Amino acid sequence: MTNFTKLMAAGAVACLPLGSPALADGTVEVLHWWTSGGEAKALGELKSAFEAQDGTWTDSPIAGGGGDAAMTALRARVVAGNPPTAVQLKGPGIQEWAEQGALNDVQHVATDEHWDDVLPPVLAEIMKYDGKYVAAPVNIHRVDWMWGNPDLLEQAGVTQMPTTWDAFNAAADKLMAAGITPLAHGGQPWQDATLFEDVVLGVGGADFYRSALVDLDAAALRSDTMVASFDQLRKLRGYVDPNFSGRDWNLATAMVMRGEAAFQIMGDWAKGEFLAAGKVPGEDFTCTPTPGNGFVLNADSFTFFKVSGEPNLRGQQVLASLIMSPDFQKAFNLAKGSIPARTDVPLDDFDICAQRSHEDLLKATENGTLVPSMAHEMAVPRSVRGEFLDLVTEFFNSDMSSQDAVNRLADAAARAM
Ligand code: GAL
């Protein structure tokens, strides 16, 4: 047992209400999609903390960035009447499962540990159904990040990080002229949609993003601003290498590390990959928000499914308590690339990218530019997201015009609502 896991065990037990039975024999089966280097390292923190209390952990990884394969597997398990104990699941998906009566709550752990006092209200609301916590948040990821290889940028004479999409295009053109692939990208629907939503924020601003990708306002979806967003996405398509199709996101991150491409636009789980490979932010790689003003939010959480039997129920409570303990939130997020969901965890030991994320999150909360990620299931029902991802991917992989894309996006929203 490492010092950290001992500490975690002690911390978690100390958090349990007085007189609660020993929880050492809890059992969990955890379904997740954290299989890349950085992701697996972060999840390992939770597993070892749970096992340090003599809990029994069964790992059920379903590979596939963004979690679409995991969500398909989850549905099959629930339909078969055999749900996992805890599932990495987030956003409106939590409410959708709760409405179907598929979840257990962990409210008494939340009450004893005063979760309401230490979580941003916007996150707390997402975790609750009918006023009770049915999920526990582990982190706050930022989606609108641009990761850069400083050597390649220098080589091409890109001396300033672009803060507008026009400046990004100018930098990309310089890189191309120097024989460098500007953008490392993996052609999978959720990755295409990640580019798309960052572009929508940058081109249209936060209010426009919200009208179009959260409220699904028809006028916003059909607007010239949305046409301009697709125009910019088309530009980005021209900056990727010929082998982008189907590539996993962490392999795109590796291209930036190895000097095969200058930028990757991806959430800060990419930072987990850089860190797992021993790279240092500010030296080996750069982190800059994508052009625009705002913060695209993606928070991971574990949701507790309807299992029965004392060991499983105990497992859910111990896991909930561990997830929300400050020490775990620190250790996990240092590895994952995100920042803690709890607002009271000091960030002194976090790197410059995490510090920037935290500052920008506070600013965005204050000035109303914090928006939930559509690509990462924080914004709209799964059915709408599915339609949007299909369309964005088709656009990215064809010569569809921006006007056609806009018409089809608006039609898809109307159909899915
Ligand atoms: C996101 C998830 C992150 C990250 C990524 C790639 O949807 O929230 O934690 O791991 O997928 O798998």
XYZ file of C-alpha atoms and ligand atoms in Angstrom:
429
model
C 0.000 0.000 0.000
C 1.466 3.398 -0.932
C 1.434 6.301 1.500
C -1.162 7.951 -0.634
C -3.542 5.007 -0.633
C -3.138 4.629 3.142
C -3.970 8.270 3.514
C -6.977 7.908 1.245
C -8.230 4.939 3.200
C -7.893 6.814 6.465
C -9.546 9.902 4.990
C -12.501 8.041 3.576
C -13.214 6.112 6.735
C -12.962 9.304 8.742
C -15.643 10.823 6.509
C -18.165 8.087 7.148
C -20.835 8.854 9.734
C -20.128 7.737 13.254
C -21.607 4.357 14.006
C -21.653 3.272 10.354
C -20.694 -0.342 9.885
C -17.184 -1.101 8.699
C -17.232 -0.680 4.940
C -14.121 -2.694 4.226
C -15.944 -5.347 2.225
C -17.543 -3.093 -0.383
C -17.648 -4.355 -3.944
C -17.775 -2.336 -7.149
C -17.776 -3.050 -10.832
C -16.764 0.151 -12.608
C -17.605 0.665 -16.271
C -15.506 3.353 -17.953
C -13.613 4.280 -21.126
C -10.403 5.509 -19.597
C -7.883 3.332 -21.410
C -5.264 5.805 -22.712
C -2.016 6.318 -20.751
C -3.098 9.428 -18.837
C -6.665 8.201 -18.334
C -5.598 4.808 -16.986
C -3.143 6.431 -14.602
C -5.861 8.715 -13.230
C -8.361 5.887 -12.828
C -5.653 3.846 -11.079
C -5.754 6.412 -8.254
C -9.378 5.555 -7.566
C -8.892 1.816 -7.873
C -5.930 1.730 -5.489
C -7.689 3.954 -2.956
C -10.725 1.656 -3.030
C -8.629 -1.477 -2.739
C -6.667 0.078 0.128
C -9.848 -0.318 2.142
C -10.045 -3.975 1.202
C -12.790 -3.207 -1.263
C -13.106 -5.490 -4.283
C -12.814 -3.658 -7.618
C -13.819 -5.206 -10.916
C -12.631 -3.165 -13.856
C -14.874 -2.992 -16.942
C -13.094 -0.833 -19.508
C -14.754 -0.246 -22.878
C -12.144 1.386 -25.093
C -13.159 4.299 -27.305
C -12.446 7.980 -26.621
C -15.463 10.126 -25.879
C -17.327 7.100 -24.513
C -19.759 6.250 -27.314
C -18.840 2.535 -27.230
C -19.087 2.516 -23.434
C -22.587 3.984 -23.556
C -23.721 1.289 -25.992
C -22.315 -1.395 -23.689
C -24.026 0.199 -20.706
C -27.413 0.111 -22.379
C -27.008 -3.593 -23.133
C -26.085 -4.297 -19.505
C -29.078 -2.412 -18.121
C -31.471 -4.039 -20.590
C -30.101 -7.435 -19.542
C -30.899 -6.552 -15.913
C -27.239 -6.629 -14.937
C -26.041 -3.035 -14.500
C -22.520 -2.214 -13.278
C -22.242 -0.670 -9.806
C -20.760 2.596 -11.013
C -20.442 4.070 -14.485
C -18.398 6.947 -15.859
C -21.310 8.926 -17.216
C -22.233 12.581 -17.276
C -24.458 15.518 -18.112
C -28.052 15.023 -19.207
C -27.309 11.275 -19.499
C -27.469 11.068 -15.712
C -30.976 12.509 -15.716
C -32.041 10.248 -18.574
C -31.039 7.114 -16.641
C -32.539 8.465 -13.403
C -35.874 9.087 -15.128
C -35.905 5.440 -16.142
C -35.519 4.441 -12.490
C -32.088 2.900 -13.196
C -30.107 4.664 -10.455
C -29.426 4.445 -6.710
C -28.806 7.584 -4.702
C -25.917 8.267 -2.346
C -27.632 11.164 -0.639
C -26.744 10.240 2.908
C -23.019 10.254 2.041
C -23.549 13.627 0.337
C -25.400 15.021 3.358
C -22.819 13.763 5.879
C -19.977 15.182 3.810
C -21.684 18.468 2.869
C -21.245 18.078 -0.875
C -23.550 21.028 -1.526
C -21.089 23.331 0.210
C -18.051 22.350 -1.856
C -19.384 21.897 -5.410
C -20.163 24.604 -7.955
C -24.002 24.744 -8.026
C -24.054 24.087 -11.779
C -22.271 20.746 -11.215
C -24.259 19.802 -8.125
C -27.494 20.165 -10.107
C -26.259 17.802 -12.823
C -25.423 15.140 -10.196
C -28.866 15.205 -8.558
C -32.201 13.716 -9.439
C -35.257 14.593 -7.417
C -33.024 16.530 -5.024
C -30.770 13.552 -4.298
C -27.235 12.865 -5.480
C -27.160 9.906 -7.888
C -23.639 10.678 -9.170
C -20.372 12.073 -7.844
C -18.208 14.446 -9.927
C -14.469 13.868 -10.249
C -13.289 16.822 -12.278
C -13.721 19.822 -14.512
C -12.278 19.406 -17.976
C -11.968 22.273 -20.438
C -12.685 21.377 -24.062
C -11.484 24.549 -25.835
C -7.742 23.974 -25.627
C -5.083 24.063 -28.280
C -1.906 22.057 -27.584
C 1.240 23.074 -29.411
C 4.735 21.850 -30.194
C 6.976 24.875 -29.467
C 9.878 23.678 -31.651
C 7.713 23.311 -34.739
C 6.050 26.675 -34.156
C 9.434 28.330 -33.868
C 10.683 26.552 -36.956
C 7.795 27.978 -38.989
C 8.137 31.467 -37.498
C 4.873 31.366 -35.547
C 5.886 33.674 -32.728
C 2.472 34.452 -31.238
C -0.276 32.073 -30.274
C -3.325 32.843 -32.432
C -6.238 34.439 -30.594
C -8.570 34.685 -33.584
C -9.432 32.015 -36.154
C -8.010 34.220 -38.906
C -4.722 34.314 -37.003
C -4.932 30.546 -36.560
C -5.361 30.115 -40.314
C -2.403 32.425 -40.984
C -0.240 30.398 -38.576
C -1.407 27.132 -40.158
C -0.555 28.469 -43.622
C 2.964 29.322 -42.414
C 3.350 25.820 -40.989
C 2.174 24.278 -44.265
C 4.659 26.419 -46.165
C 7.386 25.061 -43.860
C 6.288 21.486 -44.652
C 4.727 20.914 -41.215
C 1.265 19.419 -40.635
C -0.576 22.193 -38.777
C -3.218 20.096 -37.028
C -3.053 16.607 -35.512
C -6.566 15.218 -35.628
C -8.371 11.948 -35.246
C -11.280 11.549 -37.654
C -13.917 10.157 -35.298
C -17.324 11.804 -34.904
C -16.767 12.992 -31.331
C -13.381 14.481 -32.268
C -14.843 16.264 -35.292
C -17.587 17.608 -33.003
C -14.946 18.780 -30.515
C -13.365 20.933 -33.237
C -16.776 22.115 -34.326
C -17.957 23.327 -30.933
C -14.692 25.127 -30.196
C -15.035 26.882 -33.549
C -18.679 27.808 -32.843
C -17.627 29.408 -29.548
C -14.797 31.295 -31.234
C -16.768 32.467 -34.250
C -20.095 33.223 -32.575
C -19.313 33.847 -28.884
C -20.855 32.259 -25.823
C -24.408 33.600 -26.256
C -24.519 32.314 -29.800
C -23.085 28.949 -28.734
C -25.795 28.643 -26.080
C -28.632 29.574 -28.450
C -27.429 27.152 -31.115
C -25.931 24.170 -29.299
C -27.811 24.194 -25.998
C -31.203 25.816 -26.646
C -31.289 24.583 -30.270
C -32.780 27.873 -31.400
C -33.739 27.521 -35.068
C -32.724 31.080 -36.013
C -29.249 30.594 -34.491
C -28.838 27.210 -36.148
C -29.760 28.702 -39.547
C -27.764 31.933 -39.109
C -24.885 33.348 -41.116
C -22.754 32.911 -38.006
C -23.311 29.166 -38.210
C -22.413 29.248 -41.908
C -19.179 31.057 -40.943
C -18.497 28.388 -38.314
C -18.748 25.620 -40.919
C -16.509 27.685 -43.226
C -13.853 27.678 -40.495
C -14.320 23.945 -39.890
C -13.726 23.460 -43.625
C -10.474 25.409 -43.273
C -9.389 23.107 -40.442
C -10.091 20.073 -42.630
C -7.409 21.414 -44.971
C -4.839 21.475 -42.160
C -4.895 17.792 -41.141
C -2.658 15.063 -42.541
C -4.020 12.503 -45.050
C -4.140 9.676 -42.483
C -6.455 11.329 -39.969
C -9.434 9.076 -40.568
C -10.364 6.903 -37.556
C -7.247 7.873 -35.594
C -7.607 7.763 -31.792
C -7.252 11.115 -30.020
C -4.246 10.040 -27.969
C -2.376 9.087 -31.150
C -3.034 12.609 -32.412
C -1.569 13.909 -29.133
C 1.480 11.704 -29.727
C 1.964 13.356 -33.140
C 2.356 16.735 -31.417
C 4.763 15.188 -28.886
C 6.871 13.588 -31.605
C 7.005 16.707 -33.742
C 4.794 15.310 -36.508
C 2.188 18.077 -36.201
C 2.183 21.518 -34.618
C -1.223 21.698 -32.899
C -3.989 19.538 -31.531
C -7.358 20.983 -30.575
C -8.638 18.792 -27.774
C -9.826 18.924 -24.154
C -7.280 18.783 -21.364
C -7.343 15.001 -21.098
C -4.683 15.498 -23.815
C -2.527 17.093 -21.127
C -2.807 13.813 -19.196
C -1.101 12.136 -22.163
C 1.719 14.688 -22.301
C 2.266 14.330 -18.556
C 2.147 10.524 -18.637
C 4.923 10.702 -21.258
C 7.022 12.882 -18.917
C 6.525 16.099 -20.906
C 6.594 19.471 -19.144
C 4.002 22.170 -19.906
C 5.513 25.433 -21.092
C 8.704 23.629 -22.162
C 7.867 20.529 -24.179
C 4.348 21.606 -25.082
C 2.171 24.705 -24.925
C -1.419 25.082 -23.755
C -3.499 27.944 -25.141
C -7.279 28.314 -25.263
C -8.679 28.039 -28.779
C -9.488 31.427 -30.350
C -12.536 32.968 -28.704
C -13.870 34.025 -25.336
C -15.347 31.525 -22.957
C -14.901 28.107 -21.445
C -16.407 24.881 -22.805
C -17.170 22.712 -19.783
C -16.980 18.946 -19.599
C -17.183 17.336 -16.151
C -16.709 13.618 -15.586
C -18.640 11.845 -12.894
C -19.469 8.376 -11.688
C -23.111 7.460 -11.626
C -24.506 4.813 -9.292
C -26.731 2.208 -10.894
C -29.509 0.221 -9.254
C -27.704 -2.716 -7.753
C -28.714 -4.568 -4.636
C -27.015 -6.624 -1.939
C -25.024 -5.253 0.966
C -21.498 -5.458 -0.571
C -22.604 -3.567 -3.696
C -24.465 -0.889 -1.761
C -21.514 -0.463 0.549
C -19.243 -0.326 -2.465
C -21.277 2.554 -3.891
C -21.077 4.508 -0.655
C -17.359 4.000 -0.177
C -16.707 4.935 -3.794
C -18.870 8.058 -3.521
C -17.006 9.135 -0.397
C -13.594 8.450 -1.958
C -14.427 10.327 -5.168
C -15.360 13.414 -3.228
C -12.420 13.356 -0.803
C -10.056 16.316 -1.372
C -6.932 14.123 -1.460
C -8.366 11.908 -4.169
C -9.567 14.891 -6.206
C -6.059 16.286 -6.131
C -4.230 13.067 -7.036
C -6.731 12.126 -9.737
C -6.744 15.506 -11.452
C -2.971 15.873 -11.405
C -2.917 12.770 -13.604
C -6.058 13.388 -15.664
C -5.219 16.885 -16.898
C -8.360 18.432 -15.433
C -8.974 20.453 -12.257
C -10.900 19.247 -9.189
C -14.678 19.439 -9.125
C -14.484 20.477 -5.457
C -13.896 24.195 -5.095
C -11.845 23.878 -1.891
C -8.866 21.856 -3.189
C -5.731 24.071 -3.306
C -4.167 24.218 -6.774
C -0.623 25.092 -5.657
C 0.806 21.823 -6.946
C -0.999 22.044 -10.299
C 0.751 23.193 -13.487
C 0.323 26.413 -15.465
C -2.355 24.933 -17.758
C -4.509 23.906 -14.782
C -4.007 27.304 -13.152
C -5.108 28.987 -16.373
C -8.109 26.699 -16.615
C -9.157 27.592 -13.083
C -8.741 31.361 -13.630
C -10.643 31.252 -16.906
C -13.395 29.154 -15.329
C -13.939 31.772 -12.624
C -13.927 34.557 -15.228
C -16.305 32.699 -17.512
C -18.669 31.994 -14.610
C -18.671 35.674 -13.706
C -19.158 37.060 -17.192
C -21.623 34.451 -18.425
C -19.338 32.784 -20.987
C -19.244 29.312 -19.416
C -20.929 26.894 -21.853
C -21.517 23.137 -21.625
C -19.910 20.823 -24.181
C -22.236 19.429 -26.835
C -19.647 16.942 -28.105
C -19.018 15.608 -24.594
C -22.625 15.095 -23.587
C -23.064 18.061 -21.288
C -25.509 20.093 -23.354
C -28.251 18.251 -25.196
C -30.040 14.871 -25.056
C -28.126 11.961 -26.571
C -30.530 11.771 -29.506
C -29.786 15.366 -30.558
C -26.061 14.933 -30.000
C -26.123 11.815 -32.173
C -27.729 13.700 -35.066
C -25.263 16.609 -34.711
C -22.235 14.322 -34.645
C -23.401 12.480 -37.770
C -23.853 15.730 -39.656
C -20.588 17.336 -38.546
C -18.650 14.212 -39.476
C -20.330 13.962 -42.847
C -19.451 17.599 -43.488
C -15.835 17.054 -42.456
C -15.485 14.057 -44.759
C -17.240 15.389 -47.856
C -17.501 18.528 -49.917
C -20.866 19.501 -48.441
C -21.337 23.287 -48.541
C -21.580 25.257 -45.307
C -25.096 26.370 -46.278
C -26.228 22.760 -46.759
C -24.648 21.838 -43.438
C -26.536 24.603 -41.670
C -29.852 23.597 -43.217
C -29.305 19.992 -42.264
C -28.191 20.873 -38.739
C -31.377 22.852 -38.154
C -33.518 20.081 -39.659
C -31.777 17.519 -37.436
C -32.444 19.604 -34.321
C -36.115 19.955 -35.237
C -36.411 16.210 -35.884
C -34.730 15.198 -32.648
C -36.748 17.500 -30.406
C -14.300 12.679 -22.666
C -14.136 12.448 -21.198
C -12.734 12.652 -20.803
C -11.752 12.032 -21.776
C -12.201 11.940 -23.219
C -11.448 10.991 -24.119
O -15.626 12.614 -23.061
O -14.941 13.352 -20.485
O -12.539 12.235 -19.478
O -11.148 10.953 -21.245
O -13.555 11.704 -23.369
O -11.679 9.662 -23.832
